Coordinates of N, CA and C in Angstrom, one line a residue:
M1 N 39.3 225.7 45.7 CA 39.7 224.8 46.7 C 38.5 224.2 47.4
D2 N 38.6 222.9 47.8 CA 37.5 222.2 48.5 C 37.2 222.8 49.8
E3 N 36.0 222.8 50.2 CA 35.6 223.4 51.5 C 36.2 222.6 52.6
I4 N 36.3 221.3 52.5 CA 36.9 220.5 53.6 C 38.4 220.9 53.8
V5 N 39.0 221.3 52.7 CA 40.4 221.7 52.9 C 40.5 223.0 53.6
K6 N 39.6 224.0 53.2 CA 39.6 225.3 53.9 C 39.3 225.1 55.4
A7 N 38.4 224.2 55.8 CA 38.0 224.0 57.1 C 39.3 223.4 57.9
A8 N 40.0 222.5 57.3 CA 41.2 221.9 57.9 C 42.2 222.9 58.1
M9 N 42.4 223.8 57.1 CA 43.4 224.9 57.3 C 43.1 225.8 58.5
A10 N 41.8 226.1 58.7 CA 41.4 227.0 59.7 C 41.6 226.3 61.1
K11 N 41.3 224.9 61.1 CA 41.4 224.2 62.3 C 42.9 223.9 62.8
W12 N 43.7 223.7 61.8 CA 45.1 223.4 62.1 C 46.0 224.3 61.2
P13 N 46.2 225.6 61.7 CA 46.9 226.6 60.9 C 48.5 226.4 60.8
N14 N 49.0 225.6 61.7 CA 50.5 225.6 61.7 C 51.1 224.2 61.4
V15 N 50.5 223.5 60.4 CA 51.0 222.2 60.0 C 52.2 222.5 59.0
P16 N 53.4 221.9 59.3 CA 54.6 222.1 58.4 C 54.3 221.7 57.0
D17 N 55.0 222.4 56.1 CA 54.9 222.1 54.7 C 55.6 220.7 54.4
C18 N 55.3 220.1 53.3 CA 55.9 218.9 52.9 C 56.6 219.0 51.5
H19 N 57.9 218.6 51.4 CA 58.7 218.8 50.2 C 59.2 217.5 49.7
G20 N 59.2 217.3 48.4 CA 59.8 216.1 47.7 C 58.9 214.9 47.6
W21 N 57.7 214.9 48.1 CA 56.8 213.7 48.2 C 55.9 213.6 47.0
L22 N 55.7 214.7 46.2 CA 54.7 214.6 45.1 C 55.4 215.2 43.9
G23 N 55.2 214.5 42.7 CA 55.8 215.0 41.5 C 54.8 215.0 40.4
L24 N 54.9 215.9 39.4 CA 54.1 216.0 38.2 C 55.0 215.8 37.0
D25 N 54.8 214.7 36.2 CA 55.7 214.5 35.1 C 55.2 215.2 33.8
A26 N 55.9 215.0 32.8 CA 55.6 215.7 31.5 C 54.4 215.2 30.8
R27 N 53.8 214.2 31.3 CA 52.6 213.6 30.7 C 51.3 213.9 31.6
G28 N 51.6 214.7 32.6 CA 50.4 215.1 33.5 C 50.1 214.1 34.5
D29 N 51.0 213.2 34.8 CA 50.7 212.2 35.8 C 51.4 212.5 37.1
W30 N 50.7 212.2 38.2 CA 51.2 212.5 39.5 C 52.0 211.3 40.0
F31 N 53.0 211.5 40.8 CA 53.8 210.5 41.3 C 54.1 210.8 42.8
M32 N 53.9 209.7 43.6 CA 54.2 209.7 45.0 C 55.7 209.3 45.2
R33 N 56.4 210.1 46.0 CA 57.8 209.8 46.2 C 58.1 209.6 47.7
D34 N 58.2 208.4 48.1 CA 58.6 208.2 49.5 C 60.0 208.4 49.8
D35 N 60.4 208.2 51.1 CA 61.8 208.5 51.5 C 62.8 207.8 50.7
R36 N 62.6 206.5 50.4 CA 63.5 205.6 49.7 C 63.6 206.2 48.3
C37 N 62.6 206.5 47.6 CA 62.6 207.1 46.3 C 63.4 208.4 46.3
Q38 N 63.1 209.3 47.3 CA 63.9 210.6 47.3 C 65.4 210.4 47.5
R39 N 65.7 209.4 48.3 CA 67.2 209.0 48.5 C 67.8 208.5 47.2
S40 N 67.0 207.9 46.3 CA 67.5 207.4 45.0 C 67.8 208.4 44.0
G41 N 67.2 209.6 44.1 CA 67.6 210.6 43.2 C 66.5 211.7 43.1
P42 N 66.7 212.8 42.4 CA 65.7 213.8 42.2 C 64.6 213.4 41.2
F43 N 63.5 214.1 41.3 CA 62.4 213.7 40.4 C 62.8 214.1 38.9
R44 N 63.5 215.1 38.7 CA 63.9 215.5 37.4 C 65.5 215.7 37.4
V45 N 66.1 215.2 36.4 CA 67.5 215.5 36.1 C 67.6 216.3 34.9
G46 N 68.1 217.6 35.1 CA 68.2 218.5 33.9 C 69.3 218.3 33.1
P47 N 69.3 218.9 31.9 CA 70.4 218.8 31.0 C 71.8 219.1 31.6
G48 N 72.8 218.3 31.4 CA 74.1 218.5 32.0 C 74.2 218.1 33.5
E49 N 73.1 217.7 34.1 CA 73.2 217.3 35.5 C 73.5 215.8 35.6
A50 N 74.3 215.5 36.7 CA 74.6 214.1 36.9 C 73.4 213.5 37.7
G51 N 73.3 212.1 37.6 CA 72.3 211.4 38.4 C 71.3 210.8 37.5
V52 N 70.4 210.1 38.2 CA 69.3 209.4 37.6 C 68.0 209.8 38.3
A53 N 67.0 210.2 37.4 CA 65.7 210.6 38.0 C 65.0 209.4 38.7
A54 N 64.3 209.7 39.8 CA 63.6 208.8 40.6 C 62.2 209.3 40.7
K55 N 61.3 208.9 39.9 CA 59.9 209.4 39.9 C 59.1 209.0 41.0
G56 N 59.2 207.7 41.4 CA 58.4 207.1 42.4 C 57.2 206.4 41.9
S57 N 56.1 206.3 42.6 CA 54.9 205.5 42.2 C 53.9 206.4 41.5
R58 N 53.4 206.0 40.4 CA 52.4 206.8 39.7 C 51.0 206.6 40.4
L59 N 50.4 207.7 40.7 CA 49.0 207.6 41.3 C 48.0 207.2 40.3
L60 N 47.2 206.3 40.6 CA 46.2 205.8 39.7 C 44.7 206.0 40.3
H61 N 44.6 206.3 41.6 CA 43.2 206.4 42.2 C 42.6 207.7 41.7
E62 N 41.5 207.5 40.9 CA 40.9 208.7 40.2 C 40.4 209.7 41.2
A63 N 39.8 209.3 42.3 CA 39.3 210.3 43.3 C 40.4 211.1 43.9
L64 N 41.5 210.5 44.2 CA 42.7 211.2 44.7 C 43.3 212.2 43.7
I65 N 43.4 211.7 42.5 CA 43.9 212.6 41.4 C 43.0 213.8 41.2
A66 N 41.7 213.6 41.3 CA 40.8 214.7 41.1 C 40.9 215.7 42.3
F67 N 41.0 215.1 43.5 CA 41.3 215.9 44.7 C 42.5 216.8 44.6
I68 N 43.6 216.2 44.2 CA 44.8 216.9 44.0 C 44.6 218.1 43.0
G69 N 44.0 217.7 41.9 CA 43.8 218.7 40.8 C 42.9 219.9 41.3
R70 N 41.9 219.7 42.1 CA 41.1 220.8 42.6 C 41.8 221.7 43.6
N71 N 42.9 221.2 44.2 CA 43.6 221.9 45.2 C 45.0 222.1 44.9
Y72 N 45.3 222.3 43.6 CA 46.6 222.5 43.0 C 46.8 224.0 42.7
L73 N 47.8 224.7 43.4 CA 48.0 226.1 43.3 C 49.4 226.5 43.4
P74 N 49.8 227.7 43.0 CA 51.1 228.2 43.2 C 51.2 229.2 44.4
D75 N 52.3 229.3 45.0 CA 52.5 230.2 46.1 C 53.1 231.5 45.4
G76 N 53.5 232.5 46.2 CA 54.0 233.7 45.7 C 55.4 233.7 45.1
Q77 N 56.1 232.6 45.3 CA 57.4 232.4 44.8 C 57.4 231.5 43.5
G78 N 56.2 231.1 43.1 CA 56.1 230.3 41.9 C 56.3 228.8 42.1
Q79 N 56.2 228.4 43.4 CA 56.3 227.0 43.8 C 54.9 226.5 43.8
W80 N 54.7 225.4 43.1 CA 53.3 224.8 43.0 C 53.1 223.7 44.1
F81 N 51.9 223.7 44.6 CA 51.7 222.7 45.7 C 50.3 222.3 45.6
F82 N 50.0 221.2 46.3 CA 48.7 220.6 46.5 C 48.4 220.8 48.0
Q83 N 47.2 221.6 48.2 CA 46.8 221.9 49.6 C 46.1 220.6 50.1
N84 N 46.8 219.8 50.9 CA 46.2 218.6 51.4 C 45.7 218.8 52.8
G85 N 44.5 219.3 52.9 CA 44.0 219.6 54.3 C 44.8 220.8 54.7
P86 N 45.3 220.8 55.9 CA 46.1 222.0 56.4 C 47.5 222.0 55.9
Q87 N 48.0 221.0 55.2 CA 49.4 220.9 54.8 C 49.6 221.2 53.3
R88 N 50.6 222.0 53.0 CA 51.0 222.2 51.6 C 52.0 221.2 51.3
V89 N 51.7 220.5 50.2 CA 52.6 219.5 49.6 C 53.1 220.0 48.4
F90 N 54.4 220.4 48.4 CA 55.0 221.1 47.2 C 55.3 220.1 46.2
V91 N 55.1 220.4 44.9 CA 55.2 219.6 43.7 C 56.5 219.7 43.0
E92 N 57.2 218.6 42.8 CA 58.3 218.6 41.9 C 57.8 218.5 40.5
L93 N 58.3 219.4 39.6 CA 57.8 219.5 38.2 C 58.8 218.9 37.3
E94 N 58.5 218.0 36.4 CA 59.4 217.5 35.4 C 59.6 218.5 34.3
A95 N 58.5 219.2 33.9 CA 58.7 220.1 32.8 C 58.1 221.6 33.1
A96 N 56.8 221.6 33.4 CA 56.1 222.9 33.7 C 54.9 222.6 34.6
P97 N 54.3 223.7 35.1 CA 53.2 223.5 36.1 C 51.9 222.9 35.4
W98 N 51.8 223.1 34.1 CA 50.6 222.5 33.5 C 51.0 221.6 32.4
V99 N 50.2 220.6 32.1 CA 50.4 219.7 30.9 C 49.0 219.9 30.2
W100 N 49.1 220.3 28.9 CA 48.0 220.6 28.1 C 47.5 219.4 27.4
R101 N 46.2 219.2 27.4 CA 45.5 218.2 26.6 C 44.7 218.9 25.5
L102 N 45.0 218.7 24.3 CA 44.3 219.4 23.2 C 43.0 218.6 22.8
Q103 N 42.0 219.3 22.6 CA 40.7 218.6 22.3 C 40.4 218.8 20.8
P104 N 39.7 217.8 20.2 CA 39.4 217.9 18.7 C 38.6 219.1 18.4
D105 N 37.8 219.7 19.4 CA 37.0 220.9 19.1 C 37.8 222.2 19.2
G106 N 39.1 222.1 19.5 CA 40.0 223.2 19.6 C 40.3 223.7 21.0
R107 N 39.6 223.2 21.9 CA 39.8 223.6 23.3 C 41.2 223.1 23.8
V108 N 41.8 223.8 24.8 CA 42.9 223.3 25.5 C 42.6 223.1 26.9
L109 N 42.8 221.9 27.5 CA 42.5 221.7 28.9 C 43.8 221.3 29.6
S110 N 43.8 221.6 30.9 CA 45.0 221.2 31.7 C 44.9 219.8 32.1
H111 N 46.0 219.2 32.7 CA 46.0 217.9 33.2 C 45.0 217.7 34.3
T112 N 44.5 218.8 34.9 CA 43.5 218.7 36.0 C 42.1 218.9 35.4
G113 N 42.0 219.2 34.1 CA 40.7 219.3 33.5 C 40.2 220.8 33.4
A114 N 41.1 221.7 34.0 CA 40.7 223.1 33.9 C 40.9 223.7 32.5
P115 N 40.0 224.5 32.0 CA 40.2 225.2 30.7 C 41.4 226.1 30.7
A116 N 42.3 226.0 29.7 CA 43.5 226.9 29.6 C 43.2 228.3 29.2
G117 N 42.1 228.5 28.6 CA 41.8 229.8 28.0 C 42.5 230.1 26.7
A118 N 42.6 231.3 26.4 CA 43.2 231.7 25.1 C 44.7 231.3 25.1
V119 N 45.2 230.8 23.9 CA 46.6 230.6 23.7 C 47.3 231.9 23.3
R120 N 48.2 232.3 24.1 CA 48.9 233.6 23.8 C 50.2 233.4 23.0
R121 N 50.9 232.3 23.3 CA 52.2 232.1 22.6 C 52.4 230.6 22.5
C122 N 53.1 230.2 21.5 CA 53.5 228.8 21.3 C 55.0 228.8 21.2
L123 N 55.6 227.9 22.0 CA 57.1 227.8 22.2 C 57.6 226.4 21.9
L124 N 58.7 226.3 21.2 CA 59.3 225.0 20.9 C 60.7 225.0 21.5
D125 N 61.0 224.0 22.3 CA 62.3 223.9 22.9 C 63.3 223.1 22.1
E126 N 64.5 223.0 22.6 CA 65.6 222.3 22.0 C 65.4 220.9 21.7
A127 N 64.5 220.3 22.5 CA 64.2 218.8 22.4 C 62.9 218.6 21.5
G128 N 62.3 219.7 21.0 CA 61.2 219.5 20.1 C 59.9 219.4 20.9
R129 N 59.9 219.8 22.2 CA 58.7 219.8 23.0 C 58.0 221.2 22.8
L130 N 56.7 221.1 22.7 CA 55.9 222.3 22.5 C 55.2 222.7 23.7
Y131 N 55.3 224.0 24.1 CA 54.7 224.7 25.2 C 53.7 225.7 24.7
L132 N 52.7 225.9 25.5 CA 51.8 227.0 25.2 C 51.7 227.9 26.4
E133 N 51.7 229.2 26.2 CA 51.4 230.2 27.2 C 49.9 230.5 27.0
T134 N 49.1 230.3 28.1 CA 47.7 230.5 28.0 C 47.2 231.5 29.1
D135 N 45.9 231.7 29.1 CA 45.4 232.5 30.3 C 45.7 231.9 31.6
L136 N 45.7 230.5 31.6 CA 46.0 229.8 32.9 C 47.4 229.8 33.2
G137 N 48.3 229.9 32.3 CA 49.8 229.9 32.6 C 50.5 229.1 31.5
L138 N 51.7 228.7 31.8 CA 52.6 228.0 30.9 C 52.5 226.5 31.1
G139 N 52.4 225.8 30.0 CA 52.3 224.4 30.1 C 52.9 223.7 28.9
L140 N 53.1 222.4 29.0 CA 53.6 221.5 28.0 C 52.5 220.8 27.3
V141 N 52.6 220.7 26.0 CA 51.6 220.0 25.2 C 51.9 218.5 25.4
H142 N 50.9 217.7 25.8 CA 51.0 216.3 26.0 C 51.5 215.6 24.7
T143 N 52.4 214.7 24.8 CA 53.0 214.0 23.6 C 51.9 213.4 22.7
A144 N 50.8 212.8 23.4 CA 49.8 212.2 22.6 C 48.9 213.2 21.8
D145 N 49.1 214.5 22.0 CA 48.3 215.5 21.3 C 49.1 216.3 20.3
M146 N 50.3 215.8 20.0 CA 51.2 216.5 19.0 C 50.6 216.6 17.6
A147 N 49.8 215.6 17.2 CA 49.2 215.6 15.9 C 48.2 216.8 15.8
L148 N 47.4 217.0 16.9 CA 46.5 218.1 16.9 C 47.2 219.4 17.0
A149 N 48.3 219.5 17.7 CA 49.1 220.7 17.8 C 49.7 221.0 16.4
A150 N 50.2 220.0 15.7 CA 50.8 220.2 14.4 C 49.7 220.7 13.4
D151 N 48.5 220.3 13.5 CA 47.4 220.9 12.7 C 47.2 222.4 12.9
R152 N 47.3 222.8 14.2 CA 47.1 224.2 14.5 C 48.3 225.0 14.0
V153 N 49.5 224.4 14.0 CA 50.7 225.1 13.5 C 50.6 225.2 12.0
D154 N 50.2 224.1 11.3 CA 50.1 224.1 9.9 C 49.1 225.1 9.4
K155 N 48.0 225.3 10.1 CA 47.0 226.3 9.8 C 47.4 227.7 10.1
G156 N 48.5 227.9 10.8 CA 49.0 229.2 11.1 C 48.4 229.8 12.3
E157 N 47.6 228.9 13.1 CA 47.0 229.4 14.3 C 48.0 229.6 15.4
W158 N 49.0 228.8 15.4 CA 50.1 228.8 16.4 C 51.4 228.9 15.6
V159 N 52.2 229.8 16.0 CA 53.5 230.0 15.4 C 54.6 229.8 16.5
P160 N 55.2 228.6 16.4 CA 56.2 228.3 17.5 C 57.4 229.3 17.4
E161 N 57.8 229.7 18.6 CA 59.0 230.5 18.8 C 60.0 229.6 19.6
D162 N 61.3 229.7 19.2 CA 62.3 228.9 19.9 C 62.5 229.4 21.3
V163 N 62.7 228.4 22.2 CA 62.9 228.7 23.6 C 63.8 227.7 24.2
D164 N 64.7 228.1 25.1 CA 65.6 227.2 25.9 C 64.8 226.7 27.1
S165 N 64.5 225.4 27.2 CA 63.7 224.9 28.3 C 64.2 225.2 29.7
E166 N 65.6 225.4 29.8 CA 66.1 225.8 31.1 C 65.8 227.3 31.5
Q167 N 65.3 228.1 30.6 CA 65.0 229.4 30.8 C 63.5 229.6 31.2
L168 N 62.7 228.6 31.0 CA 61.3 228.7 31.2 C 60.9 229.0 32.6
P169 N 61.5 228.4 33.7 CA 61.2 228.8 35.0 C 61.4 230.3 35.3
D170 N 62.5 230.8 34.9 CA 62.7 232.3 35.2 C 61.8 233.2 34.5
R171 N 61.6 232.8 33.2 CA 60.7 233.7 32.3 C 59.2 233.6 32.8
W172 N 58.7 232.4 33.2 CA 57.3 232.3 33.6 C 57.1 232.1 35.0
R173 N 58.1 232.4 35.8 CA 58.1 232.4 37.3 C 57.5 231.1 37.9
F174 N 58.1 230.1 37.7 CA 57.8 228.8 38.4 C 59.0 228.1 38.8
V175 N 58.9 227.3 39.8 CA 60.0 226.6 40.4 C 59.9 225.1 40.1
R176 N 60.8 224.5 39.4 CA 60.7 223.1 39.1 C 60.9 222.2 40.3
S177 N 61.7 222.6 41.2 CA 62.0 221.8 42.4 C 62.0 222.6 43.7
P178 N 60.8 222.7 44.3 CA 60.7 223.4 45.6 C 61.6 222.7 46.6
Q179 N 61.8 221.4 46.6 CA 62.7 220.7 47.5 C 64.1 221.2 47.4
Q180 N 64.6 221.4 46.2 CA 65.9 221.9 46.0 C 66.0 223.4 46.4
A181 N 65.0 224.1 46.1 CA 64.9 225.6 46.5 C 65.0 225.7 48.0
L182 N 64.3 224.8 48.7 CA 64.4 224.8 50.2 C 65.8 224.4 50.7
A183 N 66.4 223.4 50.1 CA 67.8 223.0 50.5 C 68.8 224.1 50.2
N184 N 68.6 224.8 49.0 CA 69.5 225.9 48.7 C 69.3 227.1 49.8
K185 N 68.1 227.3 50.2 CA 67.8 228.4 51.2 C 68.4 228.0 52.5
K186 N 68.3 226.7 52.9 CA 68.9 226.3 54.2 C 70.4 226.4 54.1
A187 N 71.0 226.2 53.0 CA 72.5 226.2 52.8 C 72.9 227.6 52.6
G188 N 72.0 228.6 52.6 CA 72.4 230.0 52.4 C 72.7 230.4 51.1
Q189 N 72.3 229.7 50.0 CA 72.6 230.1 48.6 C 71.6 231.0 48.1

Protein backbone atom coordinates (compact mmCIF):
# COMPACT_ATOMS: atom_id res chain seq x y z
CA MET A 1 0.00 0.00 0.00
CA ASP A 2 1.28 3.48 -0.85
CA GLU A 3 2.64 5.54 2.07
CA ILE A 4 0.41 8.47 1.11
CA VAL A 5 -2.61 6.17 1.47
CA LYS A 6 -1.49 5.00 4.91
CA ALA A 7 -1.02 8.62 6.01
CA ALA A 8 -4.50 9.58 4.78
CA MET A 9 -6.05 6.62 6.62
CA ALA A 10 -4.37 7.73 9.86
CA LYS A 11 -5.45 11.36 9.38
CA TRP A 12 -9.10 10.57 8.47
CA PRO A 13 -10.00 7.21 10.05
CA ASN A 14 -13.80 7.43 9.73
CA VAL A 15 -14.41 8.06 6.02
CA PRO A 16 -17.41 6.00 4.82
CA ASP A 17 -16.90 3.17 2.35
CA CYS A 18 -17.89 3.55 -1.29
CA HIS A 19 -19.89 0.86 -3.12
CA GLY A 20 -20.77 0.39 -6.77
CA TRP A 21 -18.43 3.00 -8.25
CA LEU A 22 -15.58 0.80 -9.47
CA GLY A 23 -15.63 -2.43 -11.46
CA LEU A 24 -13.06 -4.92 -12.74
CA ASP A 25 -14.04 -6.71 -15.93
CA ALA A 26 -12.98 -10.12 -17.26
CA ARG A 27 -10.15 -8.54 -19.27
CA GLY A 28 -8.57 -6.82 -16.27
CA ASP A 29 -9.85 -3.36 -17.12
CA TRP A 30 -11.12 -0.96 -14.47
CA PHE A 31 -14.45 0.83 -14.98
CA MET A 32 -15.78 3.93 -13.22
CA ARG A 33 -19.52 3.69 -12.56
CA ASP A 34 -21.25 6.98 -11.77
CA ASP A 35 -24.78 7.29 -10.32
CA ARG A 36 -26.43 7.22 -13.75
CA CYS A 37 -24.53 4.07 -14.73
CA GLN A 38 -25.45 2.35 -11.47
CA ARG A 39 -29.13 3.19 -12.01
CA SER A 40 -28.87 1.64 -15.51
CA GLY A 41 -27.99 -1.80 -14.19
CA PRO A 42 -25.48 -3.92 -12.29
CA PHE A 43 -21.86 -4.31 -13.36
CA ARG A 44 -22.40 -8.02 -13.97
CA VAL A 45 -25.51 -9.94 -14.91
CA GLY A 46 -25.12 -13.59 -13.98
CA PRO A 47 -26.56 -16.62 -15.75
CA GLY A 48 -30.34 -16.68 -15.44
CA GLU A 49 -30.51 -13.12 -14.06
CA ALA A 50 -32.67 -10.50 -15.73
CA GLY A 51 -31.30 -7.14 -16.77
CA VAL A 52 -28.49 -5.61 -18.74
CA ALA A 53 -24.98 -5.04 -17.44
CA ALA A 54 -23.86 -1.41 -17.16
CA LYS A 55 -20.07 -1.32 -16.94
CA GLY A 56 -19.51 2.42 -17.03
CA SER A 57 -16.46 4.25 -18.35
CA ARG A 58 -13.21 2.34 -18.85
CA LEU A 59 -10.28 3.93 -17.04
CA LEU A 60 -7.38 4.77 -19.36
CA HIS A 61 -5.12 6.99 -17.22
CA GLU A 62 -2.03 4.83 -16.65
CA ALA A 63 -0.96 6.49 -13.38
CA LEU A 64 -4.47 6.07 -11.91
CA ILE A 65 -4.61 2.42 -13.01
CA ALA A 66 -1.20 1.78 -11.40
CA PHE A 67 -2.32 3.53 -8.18
CA ILE A 68 -5.45 1.38 -8.00
CA GLY A 69 -3.38 -1.76 -8.61
CA ARG A 70 -0.93 -0.97 -5.81
CA ASN A 71 -3.77 -0.42 -3.36
CA TYR A 72 -6.09 -3.30 -4.37
CA LEU A 73 -6.86 -5.67 -1.47
CA PRO A 74 -9.52 -7.99 -0.02
CA ASP A 75 -11.24 -7.49 3.31
CA GLY A 76 -12.02 -10.31 5.75
CA GLN A 77 -15.29 -11.16 3.98
CA GLY A 78 -13.68 -11.62 0.55
CA GLN A 79 -14.80 -8.25 -0.77
CA TRP A 80 -12.12 -6.64 -2.92
CA PHE A 81 -11.51 -2.93 -2.65
CA PHE A 82 -9.22 -0.12 -3.70
CA GLN A 83 -7.93 1.87 -0.73
CA ASN A 84 -8.29 5.42 -2.07
CA GLY A 85 -6.65 7.48 0.64
CA PRO A 86 -8.85 7.07 3.71
CA GLN A 87 -11.75 5.56 1.74
CA ARG A 88 -12.36 1.96 0.73
CA VAL A 89 -13.82 1.79 -2.76
CA PHE A 90 -15.30 -1.68 -3.09
CA VAL A 91 -14.90 -3.33 -6.50
CA GLU A 92 -17.62 -5.02 -8.52
CA LEU A 93 -16.09 -8.12 -10.16
CA GLU A 94 -17.25 -9.41 -13.51
CA ALA A 95 -15.49 -12.78 -13.10
CA ALA A 96 -12.83 -13.09 -10.38
CA PRO A 97 -10.53 -10.90 -8.25
CA TRP A 98 -7.57 -11.44 -10.58
CA VAL A 99 -7.15 -11.52 -14.33
CA TRP A 100 -4.03 -13.41 -15.37
CA ARG A 101 -1.69 -12.35 -18.15
CA LEU A 102 0.47 -15.23 -19.33
CA GLN A 103 4.02 -14.43 -20.34
CA PRO A 104 5.98 -16.20 -23.11
CA ASP A 105 8.64 -17.15 -20.53
CA GLY A 106 6.03 -19.08 -18.50
CA ARG A 107 5.36 -16.51 -15.79
CA VAL A 108 1.81 -15.61 -14.80
CA LEU A 109 1.18 -11.98 -13.86
CA SER A 110 -1.98 -10.37 -12.53
CA HIS A 111 -3.78 -7.48 -14.19
CA THR A 112 -1.97 -5.27 -11.63
CA GLY A 113 1.43 -6.64 -12.67
CA ALA A 114 1.91 -8.69 -9.48
CA PRO A 115 3.46 -12.15 -9.94
CA ALA A 116 0.86 -14.88 -9.42
CA GLY A 117 3.34 -17.41 -8.09
CA ALA A 118 2.91 -21.14 -8.59
CA VAL A 119 -0.16 -22.44 -10.43
CA ARG A 120 -1.90 -24.91 -8.12
CA ARG A 121 -5.03 -25.73 -10.14
CA CYS A 122 -6.45 -25.11 -13.58
CA LEU A 123 -10.23 -24.82 -13.92
CA LEU A 124 -12.51 -24.71 -16.95
CA ASP A 125 -16.05 -23.36 -16.59
CA GLU A 126 -19.23 -24.06 -18.53
CA ALA A 127 -18.52 -21.17 -20.94
CA GLY A 128 -14.97 -22.35 -21.74
CA ARG A 129 -13.27 -19.74 -19.56
CA LEU A 130 -10.02 -20.84 -17.95
CA TYR A 131 -9.21 -19.98 -14.33
CA LEU A 132 -6.00 -20.57 -12.42
CA GLU A 133 -5.63 -20.98 -8.68
CA THR A 134 -2.22 -19.57 -7.79
CA ASP A 135 -0.23 -18.50 -4.74
CA LEU A 136 -1.85 -15.06 -5.16
CA GLY A 137 -5.40 -16.42 -5.45
CA LEU A 138 -7.99 -17.31 -8.06
CA GLY A 139 -8.11 -15.51 -11.38
CA LEU A 140 -9.35 -15.73 -14.92
CA VAL A 141 -6.92 -16.15 -17.81
CA HIS A 142 -7.14 -13.16 -20.16
CA THR A 143 -8.77 -14.09 -23.47
CA ALA A 144 -5.75 -12.80 -25.42
CA ASP A 145 -3.55 -15.36 -23.64
CA MET A 146 -5.56 -18.49 -24.37
CA ALA A 147 -3.07 -19.72 -27.00
CA LEU A 148 -0.30 -19.66 -24.37
CA ALA A 149 -2.64 -21.42 -21.93
CA ALA A 150 -3.49 -24.07 -24.55
CA ASP A 151 0.24 -24.75 -24.96
CA ARG A 152 0.55 -25.39 -21.21
CA VAL A 153 -2.47 -27.70 -21.29
CA ASP A 154 -1.17 -29.56 -24.37
CA LYS A 155 2.17 -30.13 -22.60
CA GLY A 156 0.34 -31.54 -19.58
CA GLU A 157 1.60 -28.75 -17.29
CA TRP A 158 -1.99 -27.72 -16.53
CA VAL A 159 -4.88 -30.17 -16.38
CA PRO A 160 -8.22 -28.36 -16.47
CA GLU A 161 -10.89 -29.46 -14.00
CA ASP A 162 -14.54 -28.69 -14.70
CA VAL A 163 -16.06 -26.00 -12.52
CA ASP A 164 -19.37 -24.13 -12.36
CA SER A 165 -18.53 -20.40 -12.51
CA GLU A 166 -21.35 -19.58 -10.09
CA GLN A 167 -19.66 -21.75 -7.42
CA LEU A 168 -16.30 -19.93 -7.64
CA PRO A 169 -17.10 -17.15 -5.13
CA ASP A 170 -18.09 -19.60 -2.38
CA ARG A 171 -15.23 -22.02 -3.04
CA TRP A 172 -12.54 -19.31 -3.22
CA ARG A 173 -14.08 -16.85 -0.75
CA PHE A 174 -14.65 -13.74 -2.84
CA VAL A 175 -17.66 -11.50 -3.36
CA ARG A 176 -18.50 -10.49 -6.92
CA SER A 177 -20.77 -7.63 -5.88
CA PRO A 178 -20.03 -5.93 -2.57
CA GLN A 179 -22.77 -3.43 -3.47
CA GLN A 180 -25.37 -6.23 -3.65
CA ALA A 181 -23.98 -7.82 -0.47
CA LEU A 182 -24.46 -4.47 1.32
CA ALA A 183 -28.03 -4.14 -0.04
CA ASN A 184 -28.81 -7.69 1.11
CA LYS A 185 -27.39 -6.93 4.57
CA LYS A 186 -29.49 -3.77 4.88
CA ALA A 187 -32.59 -5.71 3.80
CA GLY A 188 -31.85 -8.32 6.48
CA GLN A 189 -31.15 -11.18 4.11
